[in-house]
Amino acid sequence: SEVAQSAESDPGRGRQVSLVYENSLGATLDAVNDALFHKRTIKQADAVEAARWIASRQGLPGSYRGMFAPTDSDFEKGVRVYTGERTRSGASTSHILSEEACRTLCLLKPRDVSARTALKRAQAVVASFMDGTGTYCCGICSTSLWRHLSAGGYEGAECLLESGLRALKSHRDGEGWRPYPFWYTVLTLLEIDTDQAREELRYAEAFIRRYERNARPRDYYAERRVEVARRVIARL
């Protein structure tokens, strides 16, 4: 499977149990993200197991404001988001993985009470630091927030996304949206079904088409970026 191939390409992830990598929150979220991105069926038992394990990270040492804690391995080796961009600090690792964990729990729709409760607690934390701008901290942190908001289940998400994408537009620099990470942002825009998101994708269309045409992927992050490019082109 592609999940197995990913683990083989990155042996530092450790032993995998279903979708759960017991030594890495980042790798666990990546495995679930990969299955969802490629629309592979996730067995109910695997979804429950993953949701419970993610929820079990809530409030542990290293968590961002008591959300979902990365593991020691995540902090030591660093984390990449789905399209390959690296987090730049321990705080950004904790925050981004927490937003991605919220998104994953929203999409898995767990029946498990502990997982649903953990998600509600985490979303209450997010609500406590939002100021209405639809952005938070920095480019990559804001993008992870939008990934969470676009997954549904967060009250007021539409207004926050509208504000956030308005801020994104103001950061156009002719090639992307500095300091927003290009492909992580494009992936996020692809998942937001609004005219605003499509407008930003059209702004980046020429670069996306050029990348898709010229790319020679050498790792699975590059393969993902090519697939994201293809999906954007198909939508536009």
PDB file of C-alpha atoms in Angstrom:
ATOM      1  CA  SER A   1       0.000   0.000   0.000  1.00  0.00           C
ATOM      2  CA  GLU A   2       1.026   3.648  -0.338  1.00  0.00           C
ATOM      3  CA  VAL A   3       1.035   4.012   3.446  1.00  0.00           C
ATOM      4  CA  ALA A   4       3.426   1.093   3.709  1.00  0.00           C
ATOM      5  CA  GLN A   5       5.594   2.575   0.971  1.00  0.00           C
ATOM      6  CA  SER A   6       5.744   5.849   2.857  1.00  0.00           C
ATOM      7  CA  ALA A   7       6.869   4.068   6.001  1.00  0.00           C
ATOM      8  CA  GLU A   8       9.512   2.209   4.032  1.00  0.00           C
ATOM      9  CA  SER A   9      10.795   5.484   2.585  1.00  0.00           C
ATOM     10  CA  ASP A  10      11.035   6.993   6.063  1.00  0.00           C
ATOM     11  CA  PRO A  11      12.199   4.277   8.475  1.00  0.00           C
ATOM     12  CA  GLY A  12      12.427   6.794  11.300  1.00  0.00           C
ATOM     13  CA  ARG A  13       8.679   6.641  11.685  1.00  0.00           C
ATOM     14  CA  GLY A  14       8.916   3.391  13.612  1.00  0.00           C
ATOM     15  CA  ARG A  15       6.533   0.503  13.952  1.00  0.00           C
ATOM     16  CA  GLN A  16       3.142   0.993  12.354  1.00  0.00           C
ATOM     17  CA  VAL A  17      -0.041  -0.458  13.809  1.00  0.00           C
ATOM     18  CA  SER A  18      -2.788   0.093  11.235  1.00  0.00           C
ATOM     19  CA  LEU A  19      -2.683   3.849  10.622  1.00  0.00           C
ATOM     20  CA  VAL A  20      -0.986   4.535  13.947  1.00  0.00           C
ATOM     21  CA  TYR A  21       2.746   5.119  14.278  1.00  0.00           C
ATOM     22  CA  GLU A  22       3.220   4.771  18.002  1.00  0.00           C
ATOM     23  CA  ASN A  23       6.326   6.958  18.142  1.00  0.00           C
ATOM     24  CA  SER A  24       5.046   9.821  15.973  1.00  0.00           C
ATOM     25  CA  LEU A  25       1.925  11.960  15.933  1.00  0.00           C
ATOM     26  CA  GLY A  26       3.187  13.525  12.709  1.00  0.00           C
ATOM     27  CA  ALA A  27       3.528  10.197  10.925  1.00  0.00           C
ATOM     28  CA  THR A  28       0.146   9.003  12.188  1.00  0.00           C
ATOM     29  CA  LEU A  29      -1.592  12.116  10.872  1.00  0.00           C
ATOM     30  CA  ASP A  30       0.323  11.798   7.613  1.00  0.00           C
ATOM     31  CA  ALA A  31      -0.854   8.207   7.168  1.00  0.00           C
ATOM     32  CA  VAL A  32      -4.486   9.193   7.728  1.00  0.00           C
ATOM     33  CA  ASN A  33      -4.087  12.243   5.466  1.00  0.00           C
ATOM     34  CA  ASP A  34      -2.651  10.064   2.726  1.00  0.00           C
ATOM     35  CA  ALA A  35      -5.551   7.622   2.905  1.00  0.00           C
ATOM     36  CA  LEU A  36      -8.070  10.479   2.807  1.00  0.00           C
ATOM     37  CA  PHE A  37      -6.262  12.315   0.003  1.00  0.00           C
ATOM     38  CA  HIS A  38      -6.295   9.221  -2.206  1.00  0.00           C
ATOM     39  CA  LYS A  39      -9.838   8.291  -1.112  1.00  0.00           C
ATOM     40  CA  ARG A  40      -8.785   4.883   0.144  1.00  0.00           C
ATOM     41  CA  THR A  41     -11.298   3.120   2.350  1.00  0.00           C
ATOM     42  CA  ILE A  42     -10.420   3.289   6.037  1.00  0.00           C
ATOM     43  CA  LYS A  43     -11.887   0.398   7.995  1.00  0.00           C
ATOM     44  CA  GLN A  44     -14.042   1.459  10.915  1.00  0.00           C
ATOM     45  CA  ALA A  45     -11.796  -0.351  13.388  1.00  0.00           C
ATOM     46  CA  ASP A  46      -8.736   1.450  12.009  1.00  0.00           C
ATOM     47  CA  ALA A  47     -10.528   4.814  12.161  1.00  0.00           C
ATOM     48  CA  VAL A  48     -11.509   4.219  15.787  1.00  0.00           C
ATOM     49  CA  GLU A  49      -8.005   3.130  16.719  1.00  0.00           C
ATOM     50  CA  ALA A  50      -6.429   6.161  15.045  1.00  0.00           C
ATOM     51  CA  ALA A  51      -8.937   8.588  16.595  1.00  0.00           C
ATOM     52  CA  ARG A  52      -8.407   7.154  20.082  1.00  0.00           C
ATOM     53  CA  TRP A  53      -4.631   7.280  19.741  1.00  0.00           C
ATOM     54  CA  ILE A  54      -4.669  10.884  18.512  1.00  0.00           C
ATOM     55  CA  ALA A  55      -7.019  11.831  21.361  1.00  0.00           C
ATOM     56  CA  SER A  56      -4.665  10.157  23.851  1.00  0.00           C
ATOM     57  CA  ARG A  57      -2.013  12.778  22.993  1.00  0.00           C
ATOM     58  CA  GLN A  58      -4.179  15.580  24.382  1.00  0.00           C
ATOM     59  CA  GLY A  59      -2.622  17.546  27.227  1.00  0.00           C
ATOM     60  CA  LEU A  60       0.624  15.588  27.346  1.00  0.00           C
ATOM     61  CA  PRO A  61       3.948  17.395  27.861  1.00  0.00           C
ATOM     62  CA  GLY A  62       4.893  19.385  24.770  1.00  0.00           C
ATOM     63  CA  SER A  63       1.305  20.000  23.704  1.00  0.00           C
ATOM     64  CA  TYR A  64       0.353  23.455  22.442  1.00  0.00           C
ATOM     65  CA  ARG A  65      -1.944  25.046  25.045  1.00  0.00           C
ATOM     66  CA  GLY A  66      -3.035  21.567  26.120  1.00  0.00           C
ATOM     67  CA  MET A  67      -4.024  20.411  22.618  1.00  0.00           C
ATOM     68  CA  PHE A  68      -2.350  17.341  21.043  1.00  0.00           C
ATOM     69  CA  ALA A  69       1.282  16.656  21.893  1.00  0.00           C
ATOM     70  CA  PRO A  70       3.920  15.626  19.362  1.00  0.00           C
ATOM     71  CA  THR A  71       6.099  12.734  20.477  1.00  0.00           C
ATOM     72  CA  ASP A  72       9.753  13.005  21.483  1.00  0.00           C
ATOM     73  CA  SER A  73      10.625  11.661  18.029  1.00  0.00           C
ATOM     74  CA  ASP A  74       8.588  14.425  16.358  1.00  0.00           C
ATOM     75  CA  PHE A  75      10.537  17.060  18.278  1.00  0.00           C
ATOM     76  CA  GLU A  76      13.910  15.393  17.749  1.00  0.00           C
ATOM     77  CA  LYS A  77      13.632  14.625  14.029  1.00  0.00           C
ATOM     78  CA  GLY A  78      11.317  17.417  12.969  1.00  0.00           C
ATOM     79  CA  VAL A  79       8.028  17.222  11.121  1.00  0.00           C
ATOM     80  CA  ARG A  80       6.918  17.918   7.572  1.00  0.00           C
ATOM     81  CA  VAL A  81       3.403  18.823   6.534  1.00  0.00           C
ATOM     82  CA  TYR A  82       1.667  16.730   3.867  1.00  0.00           C
ATOM     83  CA  THR A  83       3.297  18.545   0.940  1.00  0.00           C
ATOM     84  CA  GLY A  84       6.772  18.374   2.451  1.00  0.00           C
ATOM     85  CA  GLU A  85       7.408  21.791   4.003  1.00  0.00           C
ATOM     86  CA  ARG A  86       9.126  21.588   7.387  1.00  0.00           C
ATOM     87  CA  THR A  87       7.954  23.110  10.626  1.00  0.00           C
ATOM     88  CA  ARG A  88      10.512  25.605  11.922  1.00  0.00           C
ATOM     89  CA  SER A  89      10.316  25.378  15.725  1.00  0.00           C
ATOM     90  CA  GLY A  90       9.011  23.271  18.568  1.00  0.00           C
ATOM     91  CA  ALA A  91       6.088  25.639  19.089  1.00  0.00           C
ATOM     92  CA  SER A  92       5.085  25.539  15.413  1.00  0.00           C
ATOM     93  CA  THR A  93       5.398  21.735  15.412  1.00  0.00           C
ATOM     94  CA  SER A  94       3.058  21.522  18.405  1.00  0.00           C
ATOM     95  CA  HIS A  95       0.533  23.984  16.987  1.00  0.00           C
ATOM     96  CA  ILE A  96       0.485  22.667  13.419  1.00  0.00           C
ATOM     97  CA  LEU A  97       0.137  19.037  14.496  1.00  0.00           C
ATOM     98  CA  SER A  98      -2.690  20.073  16.825  1.00  0.00           C
ATOM     99  CA  GLU A  99      -4.589  21.783  14.002  1.00  0.00           C
ATOM    100  CA  GLU A 100      -3.962  18.774  11.766  1.00  0.00           C
ATOM    101  CA  ALA A 101      -5.137  16.475  14.566  1.00  0.00           C
ATOM    102  CA  CYS A 102      -8.376  18.463  14.866  1.00  0.00           C
ATOM    103  CA  ARG A 103      -8.865  18.227  11.099  1.00  0.00           C
ATOM    104  CA  THR A 104      -8.236  14.479  11.154  1.00  0.00           C
ATOM    105  CA  LEU A 105     -10.707  13.899  13.982  1.00  0.00           C
ATOM    106  CA  CYS A 106     -13.308  16.006  12.144  1.00  0.00           C
ATOM    107  CA  LEU A 107     -12.913  13.899   8.999  1.00  0.00           C
ATOM    108  CA  LEU A 108     -12.756  10.528  10.755  1.00  0.00           C
ATOM    109  CA  LYS A 109     -16.017  11.383  12.568  1.00  0.00           C
ATOM    110  CA  PRO A 110     -15.194   9.122  15.519  1.00  0.00           C
ATOM    111  CA  ARG A 111     -17.971   7.413  17.408  1.00  0.00           C
ATOM    112  CA  ASP A 112     -15.654   7.077  20.387  1.00  0.00           C
ATOM    113  CA  VAL A 113     -16.717   9.451  23.169  1.00  0.00           C
ATOM    114  CA  SER A 114     -13.162  10.164  24.312  1.00  0.00           C
ATOM    115  CA  ALA A 115     -12.123  11.228  20.800  1.00  0.00           C
ATOM    116  CA  ARG A 116     -15.173  13.471  20.315  1.00  0.00           C
ATOM    117  CA  THR A 117     -14.590  15.050  23.726  1.00  0.00           C
ATOM    118  CA  ALA A 118     -10.913  15.631  22.945  1.00  0.00           C
ATOM    119  CA  LEU A 119     -11.842  17.350  19.684  1.00  0.00           C
ATOM    120  CA  LYS A 120     -14.320  19.655  21.426  1.00  0.00           C
ATOM    121  CA  ARG A 121     -11.709  20.584  24.037  1.00  0.00           C
ATOM    122  CA  ALA A 122      -9.123  21.328  21.374  1.00  0.00           C
ATOM    123  CA  GLN A 123     -11.558  23.428  19.346  1.00  0.00           C
ATOM    124  CA  ALA A 124     -12.373  25.421  22.472  1.00  0.00           C
ATOM    125  CA  VAL A 125      -8.656  26.187  22.777  1.00  0.00           C
ATOM    126  CA  VAL A 126      -8.558  27.323  19.140  1.00  0.00           C
ATOM    127  CA  ALA A 127     -11.574  29.568  19.774  1.00  0.00           C
ATOM    128  CA  SER A 128      -9.754  31.115  22.745  1.00  0.00           C
ATOM    129  CA  PHE A 129      -6.874  32.419  20.646  1.00  0.00           C
ATOM    130  CA  MET A 130      -8.750  33.446  17.493  1.00  0.00           C
ATOM    131  CA  ASP A 131      -9.147  37.208  17.048  1.00  0.00           C
ATOM    132  CA  GLY A 132     -11.434  37.298  14.011  1.00  0.00           C
ATOM    133  CA  THR A 133      -8.665  37.828  11.458  1.00  0.00           C
ATOM    134  CA  GLY A 134      -8.705  34.192  10.322  1.00  0.00           C
ATOM    135  CA  THR A 135      -4.927  34.033  10.724  1.00  0.00           C
ATOM    136  CA  TYR A 136      -2.653  32.982  13.550  1.00  0.00           C
ATOM    137  CA  CYS A 137       1.032  33.420  14.318  1.00  0.00           C
ATOM    138  CA  CYS A 138       2.700  32.881  10.929  1.00  0.00           C
ATOM    139  CA  GLY A 139       2.074  31.629   7.397  1.00  0.00           C
ATOM    140  CA  ILE A 140       2.390  27.908   7.975  1.00  0.00           C
ATOM    141  CA  CYS A 141       0.466  28.047  11.271  1.00  0.00           C
ATOM    142  CA  SER A 142      -2.342  29.994   9.600  1.00  0.00           C
ATOM    143  CA  THR A 143      -2.481  27.450   6.791  1.00  0.00           C
ATOM    144  CA  SER A 144      -2.796  24.565   9.251  1.00  0.00           C
ATOM    145  CA  LEU A 145      -5.623  26.482  10.936  1.00  0.00           C
ATOM    146  CA  TRP A 146      -7.437  26.808   7.586  1.00  0.00           C
ATOM    147  CA  ARG A 147      -7.004  23.053   7.023  1.00  0.00           C
ATOM    148  CA  HIS A 148      -8.780  22.491  10.324  1.00  0.00           C
ATOM    149  CA  LEU A 149     -11.529  25.025   9.617  1.00  0.00           C
ATOM    150  CA  SER A 150     -12.195  23.627   6.133  1.00  0.00           C
ATOM    151  CA  ALA A 151     -12.876  20.155   7.551  1.00  0.00           C
ATOM    152  CA  GLY A 152     -16.175  21.273   9.084  1.00  0.00           C
ATOM    153  CA  GLY A 153     -17.448  21.085  12.634  1.00  0.00           C
ATOM    154  CA  TYR A 154     -16.056  24.446  13.810  1.00  0.00           C
ATOM    155  CA  GLU A 155     -18.605  27.168  14.544  1.00  0.00           C
ATOM    156  CA  GLY A 156     -17.931  30.320  12.561  1.00  0.00           C
ATOM    157  CA  ALA A 157     -15.478  28.613  10.200  1.00  0.00           C
ATOM    158  CA  GLU A 158     -16.863  30.249   7.049  1.00  0.00           C
ATOM    159  CA  CYS A 159     -16.329  33.800   8.321  1.00  0.00           C
ATOM    160  CA  LEU A 160     -12.854  32.988   9.609  1.00  0.00           C
ATOM    161  CA  LEU A 161     -11.858  31.397   6.306  1.00  0.00           C
ATOM    162  CA  GLU A 162     -13.167  34.425   4.413  1.00  0.00           C
ATOM    163  CA  SER A 163     -11.052  36.721   6.590  1.00  0.00           C
ATOM    164  CA  GLY A 164      -8.036  34.440   6.348  1.00  0.00           C
ATOM    165  CA  LEU A 165      -8.123  34.230   2.565  1.00  0.00           C
ATOM    166  CA  ARG A 166      -8.492  37.982   2.352  1.00  0.00           C
ATOM    167  CA  ALA A 167      -5.273  38.238   4.362  1.00  0.00           C
ATOM    168  CA  LEU A 168      -3.642  35.644   2.104  1.00  0.00           C
ATOM    169  CA  LYS A 169      -4.469  37.700  -0.989  1.00  0.00           C
ATOM    170  CA  SER A 170      -2.693  40.685   0.524  1.00  0.00           C
ATOM    171  CA  HIS A 171       0.510  38.604   0.659  1.00  0.00           C
ATOM    172  CA  ARG A 172       0.732  37.859  -3.068  1.00  0.00           C
ATOM    173  CA  ASP A 173       4.300  38.419  -4.219  1.00  0.00           C
ATOM    174  CA  GLY A 174       4.118  37.405  -7.886  1.00  0.00           C
ATOM    175  CA  GLU A 175       5.186  33.809  -7.223  1.00  0.00           C
ATOM    176  CA  GLY A 176       3.179  32.811  -4.181  1.00  0.00           C
ATOM    177  CA  TRP A 177       2.126  34.320  -0.890  1.00  0.00           C
ATOM    178  CA  ARG A 178       5.219  34.998   1.187  1.00  0.00           C
ATOM    179  CA  PRO A 179       5.552  33.868   3.982  1.00  0.00           C
ATOM    180  CA  TYR A 180       2.879  31.211   3.328  1.00  0.00           C
ATOM    181  CA  PRO A 181       4.363  27.846   2.236  1.00  0.00           C
ATOM    182  CA  PHE A 182       3.369  27.471  -1.398  1.00  0.00           C
ATOM    183  CA  TRP A 183       2.262  23.851  -1.794  1.00  0.00           C
ATOM    184  CA  TYR A 184       0.733  23.494   1.665  1.00  0.00           C
ATOM    185  CA  THR A 185      -1.283  26.617   0.882  1.00  0.00           C
ATOM    186  CA  VAL A 186      -2.300  25.335  -2.561  1.00  0.00           C
ATOM    187  CA  LEU A 187      -3.409  22.014  -1.017  1.00  0.00           C
ATOM    188  CA  THR A 188      -5.482  23.917   1.524  1.00  0.00           C
ATOM    189  CA  LEU A 189      -7.079  26.137  -1.123  1.00  0.00           C
ATOM    190  CA  LEU A 190      -7.955  23.010  -3.085  1.00  0.00           C
ATOM    191  CA  GLU A 191      -9.971  21.806  -0.081  1.00  0.00           C
ATOM    192  CA  ILE A 192     -11.884  25.079   0.388  1.00  0.00           C
ATOM    193  CA  ASP A 193     -14.854  25.236  -1.967  1.00  0.00           C
ATOM    194  CA  THR A 194     -15.320  28.997  -2.262  1.00  0.00           C
ATOM    195  CA  ASP A 195     -14.854  31.619  -4.965  1.00  0.00           C
ATOM    196  CA  GLN A 196     -12.117  33.210  -2.850  1.00  0.00           C
ATOM    197  CA  ALA A 197     -10.102  29.993  -2.801  1.00  0.00           C
ATOM    198  CA  ARG A 198     -10.550  29.499  -6.553  1.00  0.00           C
ATOM    199  CA  GLU A 199      -9.397  33.088  -7.153  1.00  0.00           C
ATOM    200  CA  GLU A 200      -6.146  32.407  -5.302  1.00  0.00           C
ATOM    201  CA  LEU A 201      -5.632  29.172  -7.214  1.00  0.00           C
ATOM    202  CA  ARG A 202      -6.128  31.040 -10.497  1.00  0.00           C
ATOM    203  CA  TYR A 203      -3.541  33.582  -9.352  1.00  0.00           C
ATOM    204  CA  ALA A 204      -1.029  30.708  -8.882  1.00  0.00           C
ATOM    205  CA  GLU A 205      -2.190  28.737 -11.925  1.00  0.00           C
ATOM    206  CA  ALA A 206       0.749  29.498 -14.223  1.00  0.00           C
ATOM    207  CA  PHE A 207       3.316  28.322 -11.677  1.00  0.00           C
ATOM    208  CA  ILE A 208       1.252  25.244 -10.833  1.00  0.00           C
ATOM    209  CA  ARG A 209       0.960  24.264 -14.493  1.00  0.00           C
ATOM    210  CA  ARG A 210       4.676  24.789 -15.054  1.00  0.00           C
ATOM    211  CA  TYR A 211       5.528  22.646 -12.046  1.00  0.00           C
ATOM    212  CA  GLU A 212       3.216  19.826 -13.148  1.00  0.00           C
ATOM    213  CA  ARG A 213       4.692  19.905 -16.644  1.00  0.00           C
ATOM    214  CA  ASN A 214       8.352  19.906 -15.591  1.00  0.00           C
ATOM    215  CA  ALA A 215       8.422  17.981 -12.300  1.00  0.00           C
ATOM    216  CA  ARG A 216      10.432  14.767 -12.028  1.00  0.00           C
ATOM    217  CA  PRO A 217       9.421  13.520  -8.577  1.00  0.00           C
ATOM    218  CA  ARG A 218      12.134  11.798  -6.571  1.00  0.00           C
ATOM    219  CA  ASP A 219      10.286  11.303  -3.302  1.00  0.00           C
ATOM    220  CA  TYR A 220       6.723  10.919  -2.141  1.00  0.00           C
ATOM    221  CA  TYR A 221       6.414  14.568  -1.120  1.00  0.00           C
ATOM    222  CA  ALA A 222       7.189  15.612  -4.698  1.00  0.00           C
ATOM    223  CA  GLU A 223       4.726  13.014  -5.975  1.00  0.00           C
ATOM    224  CA  ARG A 224       2.077  14.534  -3.741  1.00  0.00           C
ATOM    225  CA  ARG A 225       2.799  18.046  -5.025  1.00  0.00           C
ATOM    226  CA  VAL A 226       2.422  16.830  -8.610  1.00  0.00           C
ATOM    227  CA  GLU A 227      -0.916  15.236  -7.741  1.00  0.00           C
ATOM    228  CA  VAL A 228      -2.053  18.433  -6.011  1.00  0.00           C
ATOM    229  CA  ALA A 229      -1.074  20.366  -9.164  1.00  0.00           C
ATOM    230  CA  ARG A 230      -3.045  17.976 -11.348  1.00  0.00           C
ATOM    231  CA  ARG A 231      -6.126  18.316  -9.187  1.00  0.00           C
ATOM    232  CA  VAL A 232      -5.898  22.107  -9.247  1.00  0.00           C
ATOM    233  CA  ILE A 233      -5.579  22.109 -13.040  1.00  0.00           C
ATOM    234  CA  ALA A 234      -8.582  19.792 -13.329  1.00  0.00           C
ATOM    235  CA  ARG A 235     -10.637  22.121 -11.112  1.00  0.00           C
ATOM    236  CA  LEU A 236      -9.689  25.297 -12.961  1.00  0.00           C
TER     237      LEU A 236
END
